[in-house]
Short mmCIF file of C-alpha atoms in Angstrom, two decimals:
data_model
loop_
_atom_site.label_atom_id
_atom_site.label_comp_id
_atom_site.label_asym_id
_atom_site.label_seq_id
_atom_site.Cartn_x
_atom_site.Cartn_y
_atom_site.Cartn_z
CA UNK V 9 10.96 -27.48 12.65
CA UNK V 10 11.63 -24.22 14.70
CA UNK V 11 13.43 -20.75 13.96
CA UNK V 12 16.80 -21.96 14.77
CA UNK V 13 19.38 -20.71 16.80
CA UNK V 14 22.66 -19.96 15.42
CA UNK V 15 21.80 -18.99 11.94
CA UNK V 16 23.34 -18.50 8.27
CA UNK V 17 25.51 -14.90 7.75
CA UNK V 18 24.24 -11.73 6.06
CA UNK V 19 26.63 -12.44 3.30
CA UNK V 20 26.01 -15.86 2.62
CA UNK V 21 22.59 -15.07 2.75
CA UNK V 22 22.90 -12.11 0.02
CA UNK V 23 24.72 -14.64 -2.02
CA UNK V 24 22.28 -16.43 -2.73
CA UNK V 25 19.45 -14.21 -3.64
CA UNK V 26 19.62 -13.91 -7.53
CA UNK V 27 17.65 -10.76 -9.10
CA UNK V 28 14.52 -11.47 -10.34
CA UNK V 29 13.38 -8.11 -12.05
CA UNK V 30 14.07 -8.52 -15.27
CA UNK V 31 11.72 -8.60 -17.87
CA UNK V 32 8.81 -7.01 -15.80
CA UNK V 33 6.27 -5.45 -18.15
CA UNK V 34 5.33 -1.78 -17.26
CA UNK V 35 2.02 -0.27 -17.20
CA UNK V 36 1.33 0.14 -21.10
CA UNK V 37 0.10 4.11 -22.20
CA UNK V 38 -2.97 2.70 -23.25
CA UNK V 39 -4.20 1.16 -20.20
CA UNK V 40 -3.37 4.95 -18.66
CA UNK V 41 -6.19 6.14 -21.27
CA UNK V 42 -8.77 3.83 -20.81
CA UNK V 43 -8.11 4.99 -16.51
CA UNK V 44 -8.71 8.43 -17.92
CA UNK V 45 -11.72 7.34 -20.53
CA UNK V 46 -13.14 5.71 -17.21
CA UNK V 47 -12.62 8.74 -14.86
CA UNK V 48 -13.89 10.99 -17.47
CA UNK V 49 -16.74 8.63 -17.50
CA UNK V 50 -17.64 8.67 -13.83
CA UNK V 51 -17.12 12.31 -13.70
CA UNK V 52 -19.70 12.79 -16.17
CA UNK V 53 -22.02 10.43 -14.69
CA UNK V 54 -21.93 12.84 -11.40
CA UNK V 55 -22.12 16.08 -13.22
CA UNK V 56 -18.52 16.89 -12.12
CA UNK V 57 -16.59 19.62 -14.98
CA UNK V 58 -13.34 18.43 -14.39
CA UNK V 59 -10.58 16.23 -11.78
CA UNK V 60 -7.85 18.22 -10.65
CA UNK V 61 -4.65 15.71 -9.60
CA UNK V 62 -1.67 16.84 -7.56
CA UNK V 63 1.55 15.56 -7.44
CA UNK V 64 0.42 12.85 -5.78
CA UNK V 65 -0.16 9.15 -6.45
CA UNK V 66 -3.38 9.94 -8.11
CA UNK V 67 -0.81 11.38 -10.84
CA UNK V 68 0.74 8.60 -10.92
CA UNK V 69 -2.17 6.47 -11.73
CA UNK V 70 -3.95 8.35 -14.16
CA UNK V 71 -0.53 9.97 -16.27
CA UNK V 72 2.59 7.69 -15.53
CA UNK V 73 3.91 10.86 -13.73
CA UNK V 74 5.84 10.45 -10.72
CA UNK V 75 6.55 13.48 -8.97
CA UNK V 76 7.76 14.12 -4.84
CA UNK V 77 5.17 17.17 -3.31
CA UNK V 78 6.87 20.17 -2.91
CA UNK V 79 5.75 23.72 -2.45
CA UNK V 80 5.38 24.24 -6.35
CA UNK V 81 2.11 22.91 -8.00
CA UNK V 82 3.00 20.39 -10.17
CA UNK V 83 0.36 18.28 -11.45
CA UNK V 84 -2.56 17.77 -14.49
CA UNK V 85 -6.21 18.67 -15.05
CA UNK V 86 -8.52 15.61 -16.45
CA UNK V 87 -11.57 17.51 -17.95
CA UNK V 88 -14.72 15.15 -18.46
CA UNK V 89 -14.32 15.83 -22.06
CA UNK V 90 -11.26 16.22 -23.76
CA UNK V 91 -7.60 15.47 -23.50
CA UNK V 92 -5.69 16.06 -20.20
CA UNK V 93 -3.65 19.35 -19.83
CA UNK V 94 -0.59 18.80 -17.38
CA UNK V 95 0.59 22.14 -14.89
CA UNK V 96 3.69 22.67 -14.74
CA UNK V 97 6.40 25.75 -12.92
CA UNK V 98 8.03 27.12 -16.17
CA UNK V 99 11.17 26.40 -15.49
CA UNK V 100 10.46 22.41 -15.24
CA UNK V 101 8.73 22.61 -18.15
CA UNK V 102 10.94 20.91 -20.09
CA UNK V 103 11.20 17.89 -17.53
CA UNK V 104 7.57 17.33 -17.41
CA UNK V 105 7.55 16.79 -21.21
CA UNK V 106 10.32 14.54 -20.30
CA UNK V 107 7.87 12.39 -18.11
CA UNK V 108 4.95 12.57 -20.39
CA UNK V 109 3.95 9.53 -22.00
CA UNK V 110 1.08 11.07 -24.25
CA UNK V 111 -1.00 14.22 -24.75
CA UNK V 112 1.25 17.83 -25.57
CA UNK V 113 -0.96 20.41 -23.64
CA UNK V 114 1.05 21.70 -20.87
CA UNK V 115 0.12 24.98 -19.11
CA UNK V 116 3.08 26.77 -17.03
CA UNK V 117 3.11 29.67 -13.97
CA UNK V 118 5.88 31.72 -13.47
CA UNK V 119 7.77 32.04 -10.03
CA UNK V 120 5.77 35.37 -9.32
CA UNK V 121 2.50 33.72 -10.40
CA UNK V 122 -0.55 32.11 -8.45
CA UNK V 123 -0.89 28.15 -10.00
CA UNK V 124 -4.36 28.18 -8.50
CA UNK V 125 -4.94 30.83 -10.72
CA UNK V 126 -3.70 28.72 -13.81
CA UNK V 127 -5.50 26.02 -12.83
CA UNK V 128 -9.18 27.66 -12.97
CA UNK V 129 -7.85 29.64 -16.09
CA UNK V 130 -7.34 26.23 -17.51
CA UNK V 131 -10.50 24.55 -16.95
CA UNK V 132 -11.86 27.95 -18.08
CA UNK V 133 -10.41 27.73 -21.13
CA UNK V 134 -11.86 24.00 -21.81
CA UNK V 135 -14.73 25.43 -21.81
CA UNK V 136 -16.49 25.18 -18.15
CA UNK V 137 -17.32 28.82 -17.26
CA UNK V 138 -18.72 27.13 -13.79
CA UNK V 139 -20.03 24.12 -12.11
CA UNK V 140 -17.93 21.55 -9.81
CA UNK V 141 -14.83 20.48 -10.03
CA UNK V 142 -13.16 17.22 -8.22
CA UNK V 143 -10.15 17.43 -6.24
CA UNK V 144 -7.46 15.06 -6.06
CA UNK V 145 -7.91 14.22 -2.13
CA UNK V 146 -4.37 13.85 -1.58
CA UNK V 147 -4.08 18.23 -2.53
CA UNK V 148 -2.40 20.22 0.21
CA UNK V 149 -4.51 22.99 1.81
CA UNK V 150 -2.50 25.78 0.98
CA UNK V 151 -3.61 24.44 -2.95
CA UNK V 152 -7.55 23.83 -2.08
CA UNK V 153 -7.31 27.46 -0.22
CA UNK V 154 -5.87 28.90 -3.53
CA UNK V 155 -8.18 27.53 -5.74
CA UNK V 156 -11.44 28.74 -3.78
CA UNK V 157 -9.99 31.97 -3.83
CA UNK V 158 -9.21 32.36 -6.98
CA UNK V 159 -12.20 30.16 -8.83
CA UNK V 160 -14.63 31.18 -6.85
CA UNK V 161 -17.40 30.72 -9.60
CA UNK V 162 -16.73 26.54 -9.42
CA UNK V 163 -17.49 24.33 -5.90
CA UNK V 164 -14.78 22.38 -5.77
CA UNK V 165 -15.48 18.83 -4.06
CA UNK V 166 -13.23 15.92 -2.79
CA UNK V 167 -12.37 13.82 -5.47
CA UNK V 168 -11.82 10.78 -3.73
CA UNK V 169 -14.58 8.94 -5.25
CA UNK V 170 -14.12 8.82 -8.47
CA UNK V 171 -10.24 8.43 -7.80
CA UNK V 172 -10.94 5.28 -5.46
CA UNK V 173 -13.47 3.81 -7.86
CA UNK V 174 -10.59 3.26 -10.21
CA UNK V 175 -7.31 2.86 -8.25
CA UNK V 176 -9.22 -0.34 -6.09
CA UNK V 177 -9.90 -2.14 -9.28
CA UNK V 178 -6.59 -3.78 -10.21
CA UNK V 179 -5.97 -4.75 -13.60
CA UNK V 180 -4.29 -8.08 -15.02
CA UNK V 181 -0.73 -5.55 -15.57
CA UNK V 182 -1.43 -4.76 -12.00
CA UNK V 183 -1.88 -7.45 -10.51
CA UNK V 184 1.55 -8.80 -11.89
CA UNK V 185 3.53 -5.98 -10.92
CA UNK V 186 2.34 -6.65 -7.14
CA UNK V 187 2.98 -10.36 -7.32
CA UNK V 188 6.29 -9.90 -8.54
CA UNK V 189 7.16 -7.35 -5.70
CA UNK V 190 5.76 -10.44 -3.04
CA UNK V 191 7.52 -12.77 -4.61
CA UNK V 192 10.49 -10.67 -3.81
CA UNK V 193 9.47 -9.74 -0.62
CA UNK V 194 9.16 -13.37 0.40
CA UNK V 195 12.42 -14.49 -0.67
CA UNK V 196 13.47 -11.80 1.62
CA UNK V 197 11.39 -12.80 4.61
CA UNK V 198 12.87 -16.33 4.07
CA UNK V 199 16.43 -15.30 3.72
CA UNK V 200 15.60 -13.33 7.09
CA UNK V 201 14.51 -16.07 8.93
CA UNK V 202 17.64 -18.19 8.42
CA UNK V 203 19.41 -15.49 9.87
CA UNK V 204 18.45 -14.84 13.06
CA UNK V 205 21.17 -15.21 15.90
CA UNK V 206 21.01 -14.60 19.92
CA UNK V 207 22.72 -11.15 20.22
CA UNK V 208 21.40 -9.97 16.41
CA UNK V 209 19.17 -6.30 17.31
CA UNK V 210 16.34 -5.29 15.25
CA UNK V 211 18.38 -2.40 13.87
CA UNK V 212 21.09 -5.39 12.02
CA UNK V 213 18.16 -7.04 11.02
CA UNK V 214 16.30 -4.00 9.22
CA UNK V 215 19.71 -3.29 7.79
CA UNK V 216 19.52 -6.91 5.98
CA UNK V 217 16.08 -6.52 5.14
CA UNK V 218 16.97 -3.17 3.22
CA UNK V 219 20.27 -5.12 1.17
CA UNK V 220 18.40 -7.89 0.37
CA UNK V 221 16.06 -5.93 -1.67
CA UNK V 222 18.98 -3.75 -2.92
CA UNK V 223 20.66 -7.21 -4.29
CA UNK V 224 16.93 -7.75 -6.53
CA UNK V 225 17.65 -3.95 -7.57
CA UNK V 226 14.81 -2.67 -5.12
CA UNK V 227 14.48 0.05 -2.45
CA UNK V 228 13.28 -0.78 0.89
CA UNK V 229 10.04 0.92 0.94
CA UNK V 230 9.74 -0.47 4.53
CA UNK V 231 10.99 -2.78 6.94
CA UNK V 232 10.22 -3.41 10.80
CA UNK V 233 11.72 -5.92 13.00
CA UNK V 234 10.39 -6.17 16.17
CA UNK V 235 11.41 -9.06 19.43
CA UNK V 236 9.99 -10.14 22.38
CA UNK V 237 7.52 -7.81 24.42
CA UNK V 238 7.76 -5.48 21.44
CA UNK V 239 5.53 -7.69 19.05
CA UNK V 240 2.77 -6.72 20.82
CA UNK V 241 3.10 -2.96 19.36
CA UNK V 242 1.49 -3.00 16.15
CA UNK V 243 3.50 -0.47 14.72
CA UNK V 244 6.61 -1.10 17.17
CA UNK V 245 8.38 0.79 20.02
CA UNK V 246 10.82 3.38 19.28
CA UNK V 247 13.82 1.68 20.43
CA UNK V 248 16.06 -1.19 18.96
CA UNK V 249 15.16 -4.61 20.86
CA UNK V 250 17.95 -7.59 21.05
CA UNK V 251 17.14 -10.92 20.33
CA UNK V 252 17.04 -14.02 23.02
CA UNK V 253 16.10 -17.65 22.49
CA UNK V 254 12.53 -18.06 23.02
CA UNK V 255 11.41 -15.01 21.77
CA UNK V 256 8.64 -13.57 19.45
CA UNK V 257 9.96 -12.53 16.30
CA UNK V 258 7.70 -10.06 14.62
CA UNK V 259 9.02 -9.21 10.74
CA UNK V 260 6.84 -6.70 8.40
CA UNK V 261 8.05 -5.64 5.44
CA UNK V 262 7.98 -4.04 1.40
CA UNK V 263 9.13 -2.96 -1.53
CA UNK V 264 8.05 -1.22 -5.02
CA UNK V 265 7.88 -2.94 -8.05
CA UNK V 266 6.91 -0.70 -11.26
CA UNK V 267 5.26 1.69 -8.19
CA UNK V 268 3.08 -1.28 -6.67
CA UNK V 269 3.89 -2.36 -3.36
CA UNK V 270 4.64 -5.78 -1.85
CA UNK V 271 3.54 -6.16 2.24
CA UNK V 272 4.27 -9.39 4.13
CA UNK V 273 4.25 -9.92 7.62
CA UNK V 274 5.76 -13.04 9.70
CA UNK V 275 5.63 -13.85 13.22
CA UNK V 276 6.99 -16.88 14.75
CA UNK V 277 9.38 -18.14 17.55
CA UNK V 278 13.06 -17.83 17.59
CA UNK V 279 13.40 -21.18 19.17
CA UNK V 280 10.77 -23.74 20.79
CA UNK V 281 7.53 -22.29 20.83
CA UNK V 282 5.75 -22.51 24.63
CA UNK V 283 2.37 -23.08 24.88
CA UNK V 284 1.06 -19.95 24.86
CA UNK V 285 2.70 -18.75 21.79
CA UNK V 286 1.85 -21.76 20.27
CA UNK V 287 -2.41 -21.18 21.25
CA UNK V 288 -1.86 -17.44 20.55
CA UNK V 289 -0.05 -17.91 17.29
CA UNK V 290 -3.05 -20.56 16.26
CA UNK V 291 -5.59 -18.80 17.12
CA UNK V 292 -4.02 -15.25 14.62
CA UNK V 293 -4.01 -18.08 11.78
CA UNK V 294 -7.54 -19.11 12.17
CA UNK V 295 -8.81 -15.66 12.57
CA UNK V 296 -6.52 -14.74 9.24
CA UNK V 297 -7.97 -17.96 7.27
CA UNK V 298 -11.60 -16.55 8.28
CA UNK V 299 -11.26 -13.60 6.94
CA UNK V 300 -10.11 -14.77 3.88
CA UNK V 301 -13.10 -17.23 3.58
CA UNK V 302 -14.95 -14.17 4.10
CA UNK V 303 -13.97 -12.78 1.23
CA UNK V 304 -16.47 -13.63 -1.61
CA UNK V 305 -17.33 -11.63 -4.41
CA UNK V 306 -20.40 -9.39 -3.73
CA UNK V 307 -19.83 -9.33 -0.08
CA UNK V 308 -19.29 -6.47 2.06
CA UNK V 309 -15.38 -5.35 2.76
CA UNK V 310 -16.50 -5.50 6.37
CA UNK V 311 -17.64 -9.36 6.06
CA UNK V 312 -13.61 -10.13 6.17
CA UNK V 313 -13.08 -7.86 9.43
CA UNK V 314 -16.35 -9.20 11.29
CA UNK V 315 -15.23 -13.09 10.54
CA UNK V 316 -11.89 -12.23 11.66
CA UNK V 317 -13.00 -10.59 14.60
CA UNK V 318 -15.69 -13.21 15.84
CA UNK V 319 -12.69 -16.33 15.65
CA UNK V 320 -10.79 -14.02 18.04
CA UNK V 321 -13.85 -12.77 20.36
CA UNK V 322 -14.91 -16.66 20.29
CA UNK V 323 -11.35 -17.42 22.25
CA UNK V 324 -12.15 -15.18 24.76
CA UNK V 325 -10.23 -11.80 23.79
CA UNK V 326 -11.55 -8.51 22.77
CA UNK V 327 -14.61 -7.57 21.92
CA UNK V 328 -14.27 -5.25 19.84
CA UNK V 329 -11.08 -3.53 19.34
CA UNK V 330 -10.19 -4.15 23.02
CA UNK V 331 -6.80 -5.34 24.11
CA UNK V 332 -5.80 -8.44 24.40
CA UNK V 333 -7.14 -8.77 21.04
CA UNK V 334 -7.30 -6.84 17.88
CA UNK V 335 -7.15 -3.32 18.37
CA UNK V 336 -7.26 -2.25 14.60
CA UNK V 337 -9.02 -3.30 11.41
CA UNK V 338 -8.05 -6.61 9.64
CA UNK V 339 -6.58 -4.99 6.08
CA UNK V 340 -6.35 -1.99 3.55
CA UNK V 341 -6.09 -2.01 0.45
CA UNK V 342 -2.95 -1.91 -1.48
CA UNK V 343 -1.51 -0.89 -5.02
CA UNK V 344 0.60 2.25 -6.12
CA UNK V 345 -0.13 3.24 -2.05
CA UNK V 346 0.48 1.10 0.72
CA UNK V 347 -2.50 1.97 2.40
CA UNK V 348 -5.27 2.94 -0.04
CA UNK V 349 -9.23 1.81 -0.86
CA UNK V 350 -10.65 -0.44 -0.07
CA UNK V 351 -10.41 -0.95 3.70
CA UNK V 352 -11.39 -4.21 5.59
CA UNK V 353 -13.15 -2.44 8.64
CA UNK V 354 -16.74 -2.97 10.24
CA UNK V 355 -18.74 -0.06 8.45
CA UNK V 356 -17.26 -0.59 5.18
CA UNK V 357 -20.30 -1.96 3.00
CA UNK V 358 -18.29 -1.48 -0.45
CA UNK V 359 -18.60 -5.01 -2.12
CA UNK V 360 -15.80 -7.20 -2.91
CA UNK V 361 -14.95 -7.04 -6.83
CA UNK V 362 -12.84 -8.31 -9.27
CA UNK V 363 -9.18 -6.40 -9.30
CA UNK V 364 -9.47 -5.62 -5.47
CA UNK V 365 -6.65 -6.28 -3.41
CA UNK V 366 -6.20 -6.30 0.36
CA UNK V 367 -3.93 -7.35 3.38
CA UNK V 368 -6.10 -9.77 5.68
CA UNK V 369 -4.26 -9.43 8.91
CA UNK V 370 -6.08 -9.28 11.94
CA UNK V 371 -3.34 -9.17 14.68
CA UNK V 372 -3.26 -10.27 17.99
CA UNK V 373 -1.71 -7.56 20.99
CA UNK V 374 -1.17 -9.18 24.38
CA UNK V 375 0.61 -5.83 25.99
CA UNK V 376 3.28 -7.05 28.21
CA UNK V 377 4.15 -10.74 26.65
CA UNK V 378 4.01 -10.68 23.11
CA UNK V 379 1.49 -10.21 19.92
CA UNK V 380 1.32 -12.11 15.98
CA UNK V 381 0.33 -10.72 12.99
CA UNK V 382 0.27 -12.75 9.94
CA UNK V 383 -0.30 -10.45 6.91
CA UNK V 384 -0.52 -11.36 3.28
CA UNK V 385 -2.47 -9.97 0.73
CA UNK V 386 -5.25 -11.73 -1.20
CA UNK V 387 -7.04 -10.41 -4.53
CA UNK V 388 -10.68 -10.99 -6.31
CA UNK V 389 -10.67 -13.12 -9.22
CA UNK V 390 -13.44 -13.72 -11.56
CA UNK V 391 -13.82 -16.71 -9.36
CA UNK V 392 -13.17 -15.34 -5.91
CA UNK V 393 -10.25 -14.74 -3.38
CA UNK V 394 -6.56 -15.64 -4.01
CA UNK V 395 -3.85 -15.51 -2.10
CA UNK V 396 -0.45 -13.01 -3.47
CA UNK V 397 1.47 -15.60 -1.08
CA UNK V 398 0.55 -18.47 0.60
CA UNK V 399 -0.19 -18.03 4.26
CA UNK V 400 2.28 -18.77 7.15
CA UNK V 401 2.05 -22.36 7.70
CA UNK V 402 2.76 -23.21 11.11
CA UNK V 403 4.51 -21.53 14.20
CA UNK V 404 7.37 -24.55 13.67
CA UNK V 405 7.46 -23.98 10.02
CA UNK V 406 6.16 -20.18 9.19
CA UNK V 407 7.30 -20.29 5.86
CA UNK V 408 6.20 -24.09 4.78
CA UNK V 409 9.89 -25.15 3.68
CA UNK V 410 12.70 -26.74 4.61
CA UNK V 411 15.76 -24.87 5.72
#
C-alpha cells in the first residue's frame, strides 16, 4: 500500500488516540544517589575537589531538579566526598526545598551578592582550600568568568567528562521512560500519516502533531513537517510547504516522557512512489540497517557512521559528507537531552556499552528533488543492539500496518 490520498480528519484522528501515561514509574531518589556515589567516584579517580552543576540538565540528572536558566545562579555543588549542597537566590529558597528530593544543605546569595562567590565559599567550607574543580559544561560564561575571579586559588576544568560518562549509560528506569515516550511518538506518526490530504500545509500538520501529543497529556517538544523539494533540508526551509500528490513527505518528531525524549523520523510518498524515490528511499533503509548491524558492543561509536556511510558511497553518492549524500553524522545520543553523548560520527572511538542509546539515521539530501531520513533510536543490551521502534518498513508501507 501507498500514503493515500484523501485521508482521515484531525478529529477523528484525535479520537482515537487513548492516553497511555498512566502508571509510568519515575526515576526513584535512590537511583539519583548511586548517579552521585558514581560521579563522586569518577571525580575522585581524576583528582577533581568537586562538580559544580548549573541549572541545566546536568541538574536534572544528578538531583531531580528541573530548573529554566535565567540570569540568577541556581544550581548544586557535588563534592567528591560528602553530601551535595544545592545554591539557591534567597528569595527562592523556599521553592528549591520544594524540589528537593533528599539532602537539607542549601546555601543562598542575596540580590546584592556575587553567587560565584558563594559557590567557592562553599566548596571552601567542605573542606578543599584548593585544587580543581569540574564544571557543569552546559555553565554560562558570565558564571565560569565569576568563578575564576572570585576562586582564583582552584583551576576550574570542563566537566563534561565525568557528566557524559554517566548521562550515556541508561539505566533499566531509563530506558522505560524513553520507550514509553516512542511508543507515543509512533502512535502519533501513524495517526499523521492517515491524515495527509492534497491542499494540507506543513504548518496544519505540525499543529496535529502538537494535539496529538496534548490528547496522551504530552508537550510537543518538537515537530517538523516538511514536502516535496523541502525534504532535502535536513533541518527544513523556513517557510510552510503545501502538499501535492506525488510528493516526499518528510515527518520528524518528539516528546518528553518523565524528562526523556522520544525522536522518530518518517519519510515516504504521499501517493505512488516513482522510481527514483523508490531507489533513493531503499538505498536510506539499507544504509540505516548497516549502521545498526554496526552497532556491537565493544565497537567504536564511529563503526555505525562508517557502515552507514560506505552503503551510501557504494551507490555512487557522497563521499564523505558531500551532497547528494549524507552531509551530517548518522546519530546522537539521546536521554534527558535530545542531542547529548554519545555521538555516531567518524572520530568518535568511545565503545558501544550497555545503557547507550542513539538515533541511527543517516539521511539522504538530493538538493533540488527531494531527500529521506529514517530515524529511530536503538539501545545496547547485555546482548547487543535493539531497536526503541521497529524500522520503517517499506516506502508502500512505512509504518508496517494496515490502514
Amino acid at each position: 500500500m501507498s500514503i493515500g490520498v484523501g485521508g482521515s480528519s484531525f478529529e477523528e484522528e484525535l479520537a482515537g488516540l487513548e492516553a497511555t501515561v498512566a502508571g509510568i514509574a519515575p526515576i526513584a531518589v535512590g537511583e539519583f544517589k548511586e548517579r552521585i556515589a558514581k560521579v563522586q567516584r569518577l571525580l575522585r579517580e581524576q583528582g577533581l575537589q568537586a562538580l559544580y552543576l548549573d541549572s541545566s540538565v546536568n541538574l536534572h540528572y544528578f538531583t531531580g531538579i528541573q530548573l529554566k536558566l535565567t540570569e540568577r545562579l541556581h544550581g548544586a555543588i557535588i563534592p567528591a566526598e560528602g553530601e551535595v549542597v544545592y545554591l539557591s537566590p534567597a528569595f527562592e529558597e523556599p521553592k528549591t526545598r520544594e524540589y528537593m528530593q533528599f539532602g537539607d544543605d542549601v546555601r543562598c546569595w542575596e540580590e546584592h551578592e556575587d553567587p560565584t562567590a558563594l559557590v567557592v565559599e562553599t566548596i571552601r567550607s567542605l573542606g578543599y582550600e584548593n585544587g580543581s574543580i569540574a564544571l557543569d559544561p552546559d555553565t554560562p560564561f558570565y558564571t565560569v568568568d565569576g568563578l575564576r575571579k572570585a576562586g582564583n586559588r582552584f583551576d576550574f576544568t570542563n566537566g563534561g567528562a565525568v557528566t557524559a560518562a554517566c548521562r550515556q549509560l541508561k539505566s533499566a528506569a531509563e530506558i522505560a521512560l524513553i520507550q514509553r515516550a516512542m511508543d507515543i511518538t509512533m502512535a502519533v506518526h501513524r495517526a499523521a500519516a492517515r491524515t495527509l490530504r492534497v491542499g494540507m500545509t506543513t504548518t496544519e500538520l505540525v499543529e496535529f502533531l502538537e494535539k496529538a501529543h496534548r490528547k496522551f497529556g504530552l508537550s510537543l517538544t518538537f515537530g517538523a513537517a516538511q514536502f516535496g523539494e523541502a525534504t532535502a533540508y535536513p533541518h527544513g526551509v523556513p517557510h510552510p510547504q503545501t502538499l501535492a500528490e506525488g510528493d516526499m513527505v518528510l515527518v520528524d518528531m518528539g516528546a518528553r516522557v518523565g524528562g526523556y525524549h522520544s525522536d522518530i523520523t518518517r519519510t515516504y510518498v504521499f501517493g505512488e512512489p516513482t522510481e527514483r524515490q523508490r531507489e533513493i528511499w531503499n538505498l536510506e533503509k539499507r544504509a540505516q540497517l548497516a549502521g545498526f548491524q554496526a552497532a556491537v558492543l565493544g565497537a567504536p561509536c564511529e563503526a555505525v557512521d562508517r557502515a552507514a556511510r560506505a552503503e551510501i558511497e557504494a551507490a555512487g553518492f557522497g563521499p564523505g559528507y558531500k551532497v547528494p549524500g549524507l552531509p551530517h553524522r548518522t546519530g546522537h545520543g539521546l536521554g534527558l537531552a535530545i542531542h547529548e553523548e554519545p555521538f555516531m560520527v567518524t572520530g568518535n572511538l568511545t565503545p558501544l556499552a550497555p545503557g547507550m542509546c542513539f538515533s541511527v539515521e543517516p539521511m539522504m539530501c538530493i538538493y533540488g528533488e527531494f531527500g529521506v531520513r529514517l530515524e529511530d533510536i536503538a539501545y545496547m543490551a547485555e546482548d547487543g543492539a535493539r531497536w526503541f521502534t521497529q524500522p520503517a518498513h517499506s516506502v508502500d508501507d512505512p509504518f508496517g500496518y494496515e490502514a
